[in-house]
Structures are given as structure tokens and as C-alpha cells.
Amino acid sequence: MSTRYFGAAVPRLEDPRLLTGRGTYVDDIVLPGMLHAVFLRSSVAHGRIRSLDPSAALSMPGIRAVYAMADFVSFGSGPMPTMAPHPLLKSPITCSPLAVDEVRYVGEAIAMVLADSRAEAEDALAAIELDIEHLPVVANARQGIADGAPRAHSGRDSNVIATLRGSHGNVDAVFAAAAHRFSETFEIHRGGCHAMECRGVVAAPEPRSGELSLWTSSQSPYMVRRHLATYLGRDEADIRVTAPDVGGGFGPKANVYPEEFAVALAALACGHPVKWIEDRQEHFLATTQQRDQFWSLEVACDAAGRMLGVRGRCIHDNGAYAPYGLILPATALASFPGPYALAAFDLSIDVVLTNLVPTTPVRGAGRPNAAFVLERLADTIARRLNLPREEVRRRSFVRAEQMPYVTGGKMRDGSPVAYDSGDYAKALSLVVDKIDAAGFEERRAEAATRGRLLGLGFASCVEDTGLGPFEGASVRVTPAGKVVVATGAASQGQGHATTLAQIAADALGVDLSQVTVKAADSRIFPLGISTIASRVAVTAGSSVEIAARKVRDKAIKVAAHILEAGEHDLEIENGQVRVVGVPDMNVPLSTIARVLSGSAGVPIPAGVEPDLAATGYFEANQLAFAYGSQACEVEIDPETGDTRITRYVVAHDCGRLINPLIVDGQIRGGVVHGIGNALFEHMRHDEAGQPLTATYADYLLPGAAEMPDIEIHHIETPSPRNPIGAKGAGEGGTIPAVACVISAIQDALGPAAPFITMHPVSPEQIVEWIDQTRK
Ligand code: MCN
């Protein structure tokens, strides 16, 4: 089979359309009679709704309706479903589409206004009379877990909704026999996500058929459909869902949100199409966020600094609801023991309700948190035993000859973690070499002559990718000879329209320009899961390969009939099936497609089904483990704490690369996310649960000017667990990046500086550490 495109750095096919303004995002959808919705949101973190009077708002110009949850009871009521139910969550901890009685975070939707224009709806918000009684607030997880804490949900016995536990081996025996034991506590602060396009939904009832159409800026449109169908008591087939072009998701758009349900309910209630587009302030208030974790850990190692065991506890701020079950803390837990061969570990995570916006996965989904604490523990060992940081890691890694390696850890579903392939030490050696660690002290001395502190950092990680159960695809050759690939997997910028096309083009021997990918429209492809967990390359990519091979086999069968040749004598190339060695004896795929469409005037060969098309569902029942190491250099101005990342090198193994250009973009974007988490992004709240950083003046995002060039090196160890040998690439840049940057800052500050156990790290904080060091 041709490999003309698989592995080639093909420029993204979707870019000309998107970059010239021809994308269709939710806000581009305009329907006749469409009304605009805005939400009245809670201004208090915890309160009881005493009354809501919309009468003044209803008399304002252009206002069509003001809805509270009570107005929707004939369509659906009660809490929303949990996306990933967890056995430890006995009852759903989800909200209603609009709050009933109690609000539990600033920004929770209480009512919605429908108007002819958005401006009119916005104006009417202020006219709704809302009386809320303030209730005691749980403003952070440590407060929430303390004895006598108020309850984030009135009437609950406890704010702890679950305690997750992950253990392997005899941890007490390992710690008792270890040469050294070191303890550290870590604080990882809350951050957001901030996709370029905020969320948005359009819902349109179809009066003739009774169906409902929904366009949503989502990573999980089919999940939205499934849960909405259940909520409304309808058949999934009666709901059409589409994720049109989506301008970034990065995790939070994987959730099924109250606003998606509320807009659908409002459309059903008023009989009009309804549009809601989240504004940036709402994004700060009501789009889910990540982390706020407090870890107390102990690491054991032998005399040579080889990590033997880790034990301890984490307190995880869940926020006010658990729309995605326990997936975020469970993923953090499942990320142990990272790339290290630990004899034992024992970790628990207390998941605590607070009166803050819920936390759910953001790029890396808890893995960056686990990598941060594990990598800091590796650096602790190096610092205490005066060993090179790289050496501690090298001595502790799972070795290439141990693959496949069962870590003793468990995945979220309880299955054992078994790494499939790779050479973790090789990735570290590559970055050590490429960043010229050997020449670093010379560069440090030179920086010192300029009054600057230079530091070098390292971090490594391993990542489960390609989560099941499936992401299917169909491949169809049209009678005009075009190839249409359809899948349920939605793209938010990952370049699926290119990479999935590359796989199909190779399998069918056609030019890439002949292939179109249609995604995330339930009328075009019936099933889908979600674009999360760096899974689409492995799952949908493998399904495209399977479907395209079936189409290929079918085309060869029909061509054999037409050419009166044996199937084994045929090959597929340049859009034709031809006799090997006799290229003139050929039949174009378009002809075969015409025959199979019944329009060629010749009979369809007996035993062959019409349509040159097939569907593939790769059963993704085993994960593909990507891994990598990163190294960076930082330069710090000790007077101001200003920290510049001057060099950044990544070594990454995502198996066979479908498209190196796209993978490099994924890794680069991922690293930038990690740098943001290390240096900038900090979502703060006061003791009343009021957000303090709800604009970009206070909440800092990394910008292009702060970003270094990121040098990327690939190791290609094919995964034996899928037909295309791929592992995911969408999050691997992010996962170790915070640990890498913090390791470099620590190195710059020198051995006398306090050990850094938190992020993000501000310039003020750096100056404070330098002052402490100088005292
Ligand atoms: N790829 C490849 N070869 C590989 C692996 C991946 O060419 N061996 C390509 C894939 O074909 C795909 C891209 O790289 O085009 C990412 O693939 P994959 O790692 O499978 O990740 P997903 O497609 O499942 O995307 C999800 C992942 C996640 S979890 C987050 S969060 C994230 C990310 O992708 N959000 C993103 N990258 C993002 N990129 C953009 N632009 N926008 C987001 O919201």
C-alpha cells in the first residue's frame, strides 16, 4: 500500500478555508425567527433563591420570554446526567439547566431572557428582580475538608464526595527498607482554559417533524445528544447534533453544559430557534476550570537516588458540581507512577466540593499535576543527595527492555496500566544532548556577567492516549471519484480534516485533494464519543484505516470482475485499480463507484453490496502510551523577577507520525499551555468565593512575545496496539512543561533557594525567594 501521505508534513487542508473567514462557527448560524438568549447568573457563591420577578423585564422592548427552571418542567426536570459516572459517586452531583432553589457558585445560571436581539436581552437582565439569601461559602478545598466547615451544598453530610485510592506493592516495607525518604507538600493553583472561541449553542425545533436540531461548540456533541435525549425523554434519532467549526476546546468543551440544555429547553418552550453565545466574562465565570490541588507526599529512594516508592495524599478542589464525574482527579491518580518503575506506591485523593465553578479536564486532564509532583520529587532526591537531576531520572525509569511494562497502577476503569513500548531514557538523553547541557555552566557564567541568573530544567512524562471504547469512521467513494470520510470525532483545531484524509488517501491510492472529511454531524455519522484524551489519531485514525481497507478490498473485487483478472493480480494506485505490471489494464475508482451506485448501466456483480463505501470501528480496548522529555533554559532578572524562557527542547514519542507538521503544532501549543500554567495563569477567588481574576487584565495568558522557539525531536516507536502504530500527541507537550520550567527556575535560583513546590510562579514570588536566599 502507498505511504505517500502517511508521515508526510502535509499543510493543513482546512487552513485556507478557516484563515480566509470561510469557517462556520456556531455564531455564524442564523435561522429565520431566531431569538437570542442571555443568562441571569448568580452573583453570590452560595445562596438560596427567595424570589425571582421577571415582570419589569418582560415589558421591555424586544423581550419575548424570561424563563426559570419551573417553566421547563413539561419538557424535563431534575439534575443533569453525569457524563462519566464513577462507582464512588453514589448520587449525581450535577446541577439543573437553571438553578432551582440554591445557587452554588458565582456564575451559575438562574434564569434566561429571550429577545429579538442580544442587546435587548442584555438590557433586560438588570430589570429582573432576584432576591437571594446568602449562605456560608466554601471558598477552597482545604477549608471544605476541615472539621466544622460549612457545606457547599446545604444539607450534605460532608463536602468530600469521594476518596480515590491508588496503590501497588507493599509501600510500608519499601519505605522501611529505603536508604532515604523525603517529604514535600505542593500547591497547584486553579486556572482556566480560554479557547479563542467561547462556548455557544443554537437549538432549533423542527415544527413539521418534531425533531430538534442543535449546533454546539463542543468536543462531545454526541454526548450532548445522548444526555439531552435522556433528559427530554426522546429518542436520540429525534435530535440532530452538529459541532460545526470550533475555535479551540482544550478540555472544558468536552463537558455537557447546563446552557446546552437550557437553550434546547427554551427553543422547545418558545417554538423558535434560540442562540446563545458565551461572552468572555461568562467564560471566566461559568466554563469549567482545572486543578487547585494540595499534595502531601513522601518519596523513598535507594542510596543511588533511584526512586523506589511514593506515598501520600491530595486534596482536590472539585468545585460546586461534578458534571464529568471524578474524571479529573481519577486521571491524576491513574498517571502514577509516570515513567518510573516504582516498587510501591500508595496515594489517595480527597475530592472536595467547594462553591467555585466546577473543575473538569483541561489539556492534560490531571496528568500535568501528577507529572509536576512526581518530577519535583525527582528533583528533591537530586537536590538532597547532590546528584544530577537527569541521573535520578535515568536510574528510576522503566527501561526499554522491560516493555510491555505493567506498572501496578490502575486506569480510571480499574484495568491495569501496561505501558506498550518506548525508550524513556532515550528521550531524556536526546533533550540533554540537544540543549547542550554539557555547555550549560559556561552559559550560566556568561549570563552572570550580565547580572542574570540562568537555569536549566528537565522533566519527563508518560501519557495514556487513545482512550476507547471507539471513534468510528466511514469511507465512501462517490461516483465522481471523490472520497468522503465521515466520523463522529469533532475537531477543535487538531487538523483531523488533514490527518484522517492522509490515511484514507494512502489506503485508496488517491490524491489527497480528492478526499473530504466530514465530522461531528449526527445526520452524517451516527455515533461519536469525544475529542479528549489525545485519542482521535488512535481511534478514528485506525477506524479510517479499517474502513478504507474494506473499500479497497471491495473495489478490487469489483475491478477483478470488470477486468476479468484475479484479485491478487490487482493493485490500487492513482485512483485506479490496475493489473500489476500492466498499468493500461485498469479501471478508475469512479467507474467502480458508478457501477456500485447502480448508474453505470452494468449489473452490480453478484454478492457485492451496492455503494463503494464501508464503515470501520476500531475497538480501542488497549491504550497507547506516548511519552517524552523536555528541557529548557530560563534567564531571570534578579531585580524584577522577570523570567524569560530562552531555550526549549522537546523529545516526544507518539508512535508513527501521521503528519509531523500537525504533531509539531500540537506539541508546541501544548508546551505553551504548560508555560502558561507555570508562569502566568492563576484563577483567584476571595473568601466569599468571588472571582478576583475575571478579565485578561488580571488573569494572564501566555502571549507569543513571551514564548521561546520550541525545538521538537521525535522518536517513532510504533504502538503495537492499533493498526496505524500511532500514539496520541495532543497533550504530550503540556504534561511535563510546568515541571520543566519550575525545575529550570529552581536551578537558576541556586541551591540555597527554597525548594519550589507551587505554581504558577510570579515575578514577585521569585524576587521574594531571591531575597530569602540572600539573607
Ligand atoms: N497526530 C499525528 N500523528 C500521531 C498522533 C497525532 O499526526 N502519531 C495528529 C492527529 O491526527 C490529530 C492531531 O495530531 O490531527 C492530534 O491528535 P491526538 O493526539 O489524537 O488528539 P485528538 O485529536 O484526540 O485531540 C484531543 C487533544 C486534546 S485532549 C486537547 S485538550 C487539545 C488537543 O488535542 N485541544 C486542542 N489539541 C488541540 N489543538 C487545538 N488546535 N485545539 C484544541 O482545542
Short mmCIF file of N, CA and C in Angstrom, two decimals, residues 414-490:
data_model
loop_
_atom_site.label_atom_id
_atom_site.label_comp_id
_atom_site.label_asym_id
_atom_site.label_seq_id
_atom_site.Cartn_x
_atom_site.Cartn_y
_atom_site.Cartn_z
N GLY A 414 -10.27 0.85 36.30
CA GLY A 414 -9.79 -0.24 37.16
C GLY A 414 -8.87 -1.21 36.43
N SER A 415 -8.72 -1.08 35.12
CA SER A 415 -7.85 -2.00 34.39
C SER A 415 -6.38 -1.67 34.68
N PRO A 416 -5.49 -2.68 34.60
CA PRO A 416 -4.08 -2.42 34.94
C PRO A 416 -3.41 -1.51 33.91
N VAL A 417 -2.52 -0.67 34.39
CA VAL A 417 -1.75 0.19 33.49
C VAL A 417 -0.60 -0.64 32.94
N ALA A 418 -0.56 -0.77 31.62
CA ALA A 418 0.52 -1.54 30.99
C ALA A 418 1.10 -0.71 29.85
N TYR A 419 2.28 -0.16 30.06
CA TYR A 419 2.93 0.65 29.02
C TYR A 419 3.27 -0.26 27.84
N ASP A 420 3.08 0.25 26.62
CA ASP A 420 3.22 -0.64 25.46
C ASP A 420 4.62 -0.67 24.86
N SER A 421 5.27 0.48 24.77
CA SER A 421 6.52 0.49 24.02
C SER A 421 7.26 1.79 24.28
N GLY A 422 8.54 1.80 23.99
CA GLY A 422 9.29 3.06 24.05
C GLY A 422 10.57 2.96 24.86
N ASP A 423 11.34 4.02 24.80
CA ASP A 423 12.63 4.09 25.49
C ASP A 423 12.69 5.45 26.21
N TYR A 424 12.28 5.45 27.46
CA TYR A 424 12.12 6.71 28.18
C TYR A 424 13.48 7.40 28.39
N ALA A 425 14.51 6.59 28.66
CA ALA A 425 15.84 7.18 28.88
C ALA A 425 16.36 7.84 27.61
N LYS A 426 16.00 7.26 26.48
CA LYS A 426 16.47 7.82 25.20
C LYS A 426 15.92 9.24 25.00
N ALA A 427 14.65 9.43 25.36
CA ALA A 427 14.04 10.76 25.20
C ALA A 427 14.75 11.77 26.08
N LEU A 428 15.10 11.37 27.29
CA LEU A 428 15.80 12.30 28.19
C LEU A 428 17.20 12.61 27.64
N SER A 429 17.90 11.56 27.20
CA SER A 429 19.26 11.78 26.68
C SER A 429 19.21 12.73 25.48
N LEU A 430 18.16 12.59 24.69
CA LEU A 430 18.03 13.43 23.49
C LEU A 430 17.92 14.91 23.88
N VAL A 431 17.10 15.23 24.87
CA VAL A 431 16.96 16.65 25.22
C VAL A 431 18.20 17.16 25.95
N VAL A 432 18.82 16.29 26.74
CA VAL A 432 20.05 16.69 27.44
C VAL A 432 21.10 17.05 26.39
N ASP A 433 21.16 16.24 25.37
CA ASP A 433 22.14 16.46 24.31
C ASP A 433 21.79 17.72 23.49
N LYS A 434 20.54 17.80 23.08
CA LYS A 434 20.15 18.89 22.16
C LYS A 434 20.19 20.26 22.84
N ILE A 435 19.96 20.30 24.13
CA ILE A 435 20.01 21.62 24.79
C ILE A 435 21.45 21.95 25.20
N ASP A 436 22.33 21.02 24.91
CA ASP A 436 23.75 21.19 25.24
C ASP A 436 23.92 21.42 26.74
N ALA A 437 23.47 20.44 27.50
CA ALA A 437 23.61 20.52 28.96
C ALA A 437 25.10 20.60 29.34
N ALA A 438 25.94 19.95 28.53
CA ALA A 438 27.37 19.94 28.85
C ALA A 438 27.96 21.35 28.83
N GLY A 439 27.42 22.20 27.94
CA GLY A 439 27.97 23.55 27.84
C GLY A 439 27.24 24.57 28.71
N PHE A 440 26.31 24.05 29.56
CA PHE A 440 25.44 24.98 30.29
C PHE A 440 26.20 25.86 31.29
N GLU A 441 27.13 25.28 32.04
CA GLU A 441 27.80 26.09 33.08
C GLU A 441 28.53 27.28 32.47
N GLU A 442 29.04 27.07 31.28
CA GLU A 442 29.69 28.18 30.58
C GLU A 442 28.67 29.29 30.28
N ARG A 443 27.48 28.87 29.82
CA ARG A 443 26.44 29.86 29.51
C ARG A 443 25.95 30.54 30.79
N ARG A 444 25.90 29.77 31.86
CA ARG A 444 25.46 30.35 33.14
C ARG A 444 26.47 31.44 33.59
N ALA A 445 27.75 31.12 33.42
CA ALA A 445 28.78 32.08 33.84
C ALA A 445 28.68 33.36 33.00
N GLU A 446 28.42 33.18 31.73
CA GLU A 446 28.30 34.35 30.85
C GLU A 446 27.10 35.20 31.25
N ALA A 447 25.98 34.54 31.57
CA ALA A 447 24.78 35.29 31.99
C ALA A 447 25.06 36.05 33.28
N ALA A 448 25.82 35.43 34.16
CA ALA A 448 26.13 36.08 35.44
C ALA A 448 26.88 37.39 35.20
N THR A 449 27.72 37.44 34.15
CA THR A 449 28.45 38.69 33.88
C THR A 449 27.48 39.80 33.47
N ARG A 450 26.27 39.41 33.02
CA ARG A 450 25.24 40.40 32.67
C ARG A 450 24.27 40.61 33.83
N GLY A 451 24.57 40.04 34.96
CA GLY A 451 23.69 40.19 36.13
C GLY A 451 22.44 39.33 36.05
N ARG A 452 22.47 38.30 35.24
CA ARG A 452 21.29 37.45 35.07
C ARG A 452 21.54 36.06 35.66
N LEU A 453 20.45 35.45 36.14
CA LEU A 453 20.53 34.08 36.65
C LEU A 453 20.04 33.14 35.57
N LEU A 454 20.86 32.19 35.20
CA LEU A 454 20.45 31.23 34.17
C LEU A 454 20.18 29.88 34.84
N GLY A 455 19.12 29.21 34.42
CA GLY A 455 18.81 27.90 35.00
C GLY A 455 18.43 26.91 33.92
N LEU A 456 18.72 25.65 34.17
CA LEU A 456 18.41 24.57 33.22
C LEU A 456 17.45 23.60 33.92
N GLY A 457 16.39 23.22 33.24
CA GLY A 457 15.41 22.31 33.86
C GLY A 457 15.12 21.12 32.97
N PHE A 458 14.65 20.04 33.62
CA PHE A 458 14.27 18.82 32.90
C PHE A 458 12.95 18.30 33.44
N ALA A 459 12.22 17.61 32.61
CA ALA A 459 11.06 16.86 33.11
C ALA A 459 10.70 15.79 32.09
N SER A 460 10.09 14.74 32.60
CA SER A 460 9.70 13.63 31.73
C SER A 460 8.26 13.24 32.04
N CYS A 461 7.65 12.52 31.13
CA CYS A 461 6.28 12.04 31.42
C CYS A 461 5.94 10.86 30.54
N VAL A 462 4.89 10.17 30.93
CA VAL A 462 4.29 9.15 30.07
C VAL A 462 2.79 9.42 30.11
N GLU A 463 2.13 9.13 29.01
CA GLU A 463 0.72 9.55 28.89
C GLU A 463 -0.12 8.47 28.23
N ASP A 464 -1.23 8.13 28.87
CA ASP A 464 -2.16 7.18 28.25
C ASP A 464 -2.92 7.91 27.15
N THR A 465 -2.91 7.38 25.96
CA THR A 465 -3.63 8.02 24.85
C THR A 465 -4.49 6.98 24.13
N GLY A 466 -5.43 7.49 23.34
CA GLY A 466 -6.23 6.58 22.51
C GLY A 466 -7.32 5.88 23.29
N LEU A 467 -7.88 6.59 24.27
CA LEU A 467 -8.94 6.03 25.11
C LEU A 467 -10.11 5.49 24.27
N GLY A 468 -10.63 4.32 24.68
CA GLY A 468 -11.77 3.72 23.99
C GLY A 468 -13.08 4.35 24.43
N PRO A 469 -14.21 3.75 24.17
CA PRO A 469 -14.29 2.44 23.52
C PRO A 469 -14.08 2.49 21.99
N PHE A 470 -14.43 3.59 21.35
CA PHE A 470 -14.28 3.64 19.89
C PHE A 470 -14.44 5.07 19.42
N GLU A 471 -14.06 5.31 18.22
CA GLU A 471 -14.47 6.50 17.47
C GLU A 471 -14.50 5.99 16.04
N GLY A 472 -15.67 5.87 15.47
CA GLY A 472 -15.80 5.20 14.18
C GLY A 472 -15.59 6.12 13.00
N ALA A 473 -15.56 5.52 11.81
CA ALA A 473 -15.43 6.32 10.59
C ALA A 473 -16.02 5.54 9.42
N SER A 474 -16.56 6.29 8.48
CA SER A 474 -16.96 5.64 7.22
C SER A 474 -16.16 6.27 6.09
N VAL A 475 -15.95 5.49 5.06
CA VAL A 475 -15.22 5.97 3.88
C VAL A 475 -16.07 5.62 2.67
N ARG A 476 -16.29 6.60 1.82
CA ARG A 476 -17.15 6.36 0.64
C ARG A 476 -16.51 6.98 -0.58
N VAL A 477 -16.48 6.23 -1.66
CA VAL A 477 -16.03 6.80 -2.93
C VAL A 477 -17.29 7.18 -3.70
N THR A 478 -17.38 8.44 -4.12
CA THR A 478 -18.57 8.87 -4.85
C THR A 478 -18.41 8.49 -6.33
N PRO A 479 -19.51 8.48 -7.07
CA PRO A 479 -19.41 8.17 -8.50
C PRO A 479 -18.52 9.15 -9.25
N ALA A 480 -18.25 10.32 -8.66
CA ALA A 480 -17.33 11.26 -9.32
C ALA A 480 -15.87 10.96 -8.94
N GLY A 481 -15.68 9.96 -8.11
CA GLY A 481 -14.31 9.58 -7.75
C GLY A 481 -13.76 10.30 -6.54
N LYS A 482 -14.60 11.10 -5.89
CA LYS A 482 -14.16 11.76 -4.65
C LYS A 482 -14.28 10.78 -3.49
N VAL A 483 -13.48 11.00 -2.48
CA VAL A 483 -13.54 10.13 -1.30
C VAL A 483 -14.06 10.98 -0.13
N VAL A 484 -15.13 10.51 0.49
CA VAL A 484 -15.69 11.23 1.64
C VAL A 484 -15.49 10.38 2.89
N VAL A 485 -14.76 10.94 3.83
CA VAL A 485 -14.55 10.28 5.12
C VAL A 485 -15.51 10.95 6.10
N ALA A 486 -16.25 10.16 6.85
CA ALA A 486 -17.13 10.74 7.87
C ALA A 486 -16.81 10.12 9.22
N THR A 487 -16.85 10.95 10.24
CA THR A 487 -16.57 10.45 11.59
C THR A 487 -17.36 11.26 12.60
N GLY A 488 -17.55 10.69 13.77
CA GLY A 488 -18.21 11.43 14.83
C GLY A 488 -17.25 12.33 15.58
N ALA A 489 -15.95 12.13 15.41
CA ALA A 489 -14.96 12.89 16.19
C ALA A 489 -14.95 14.34 15.75
N ALA A 490 -15.23 15.23 16.68
CA ALA A 490 -15.25 16.67 16.37
C ALA A 490 -13.84 17.21 16.44
#
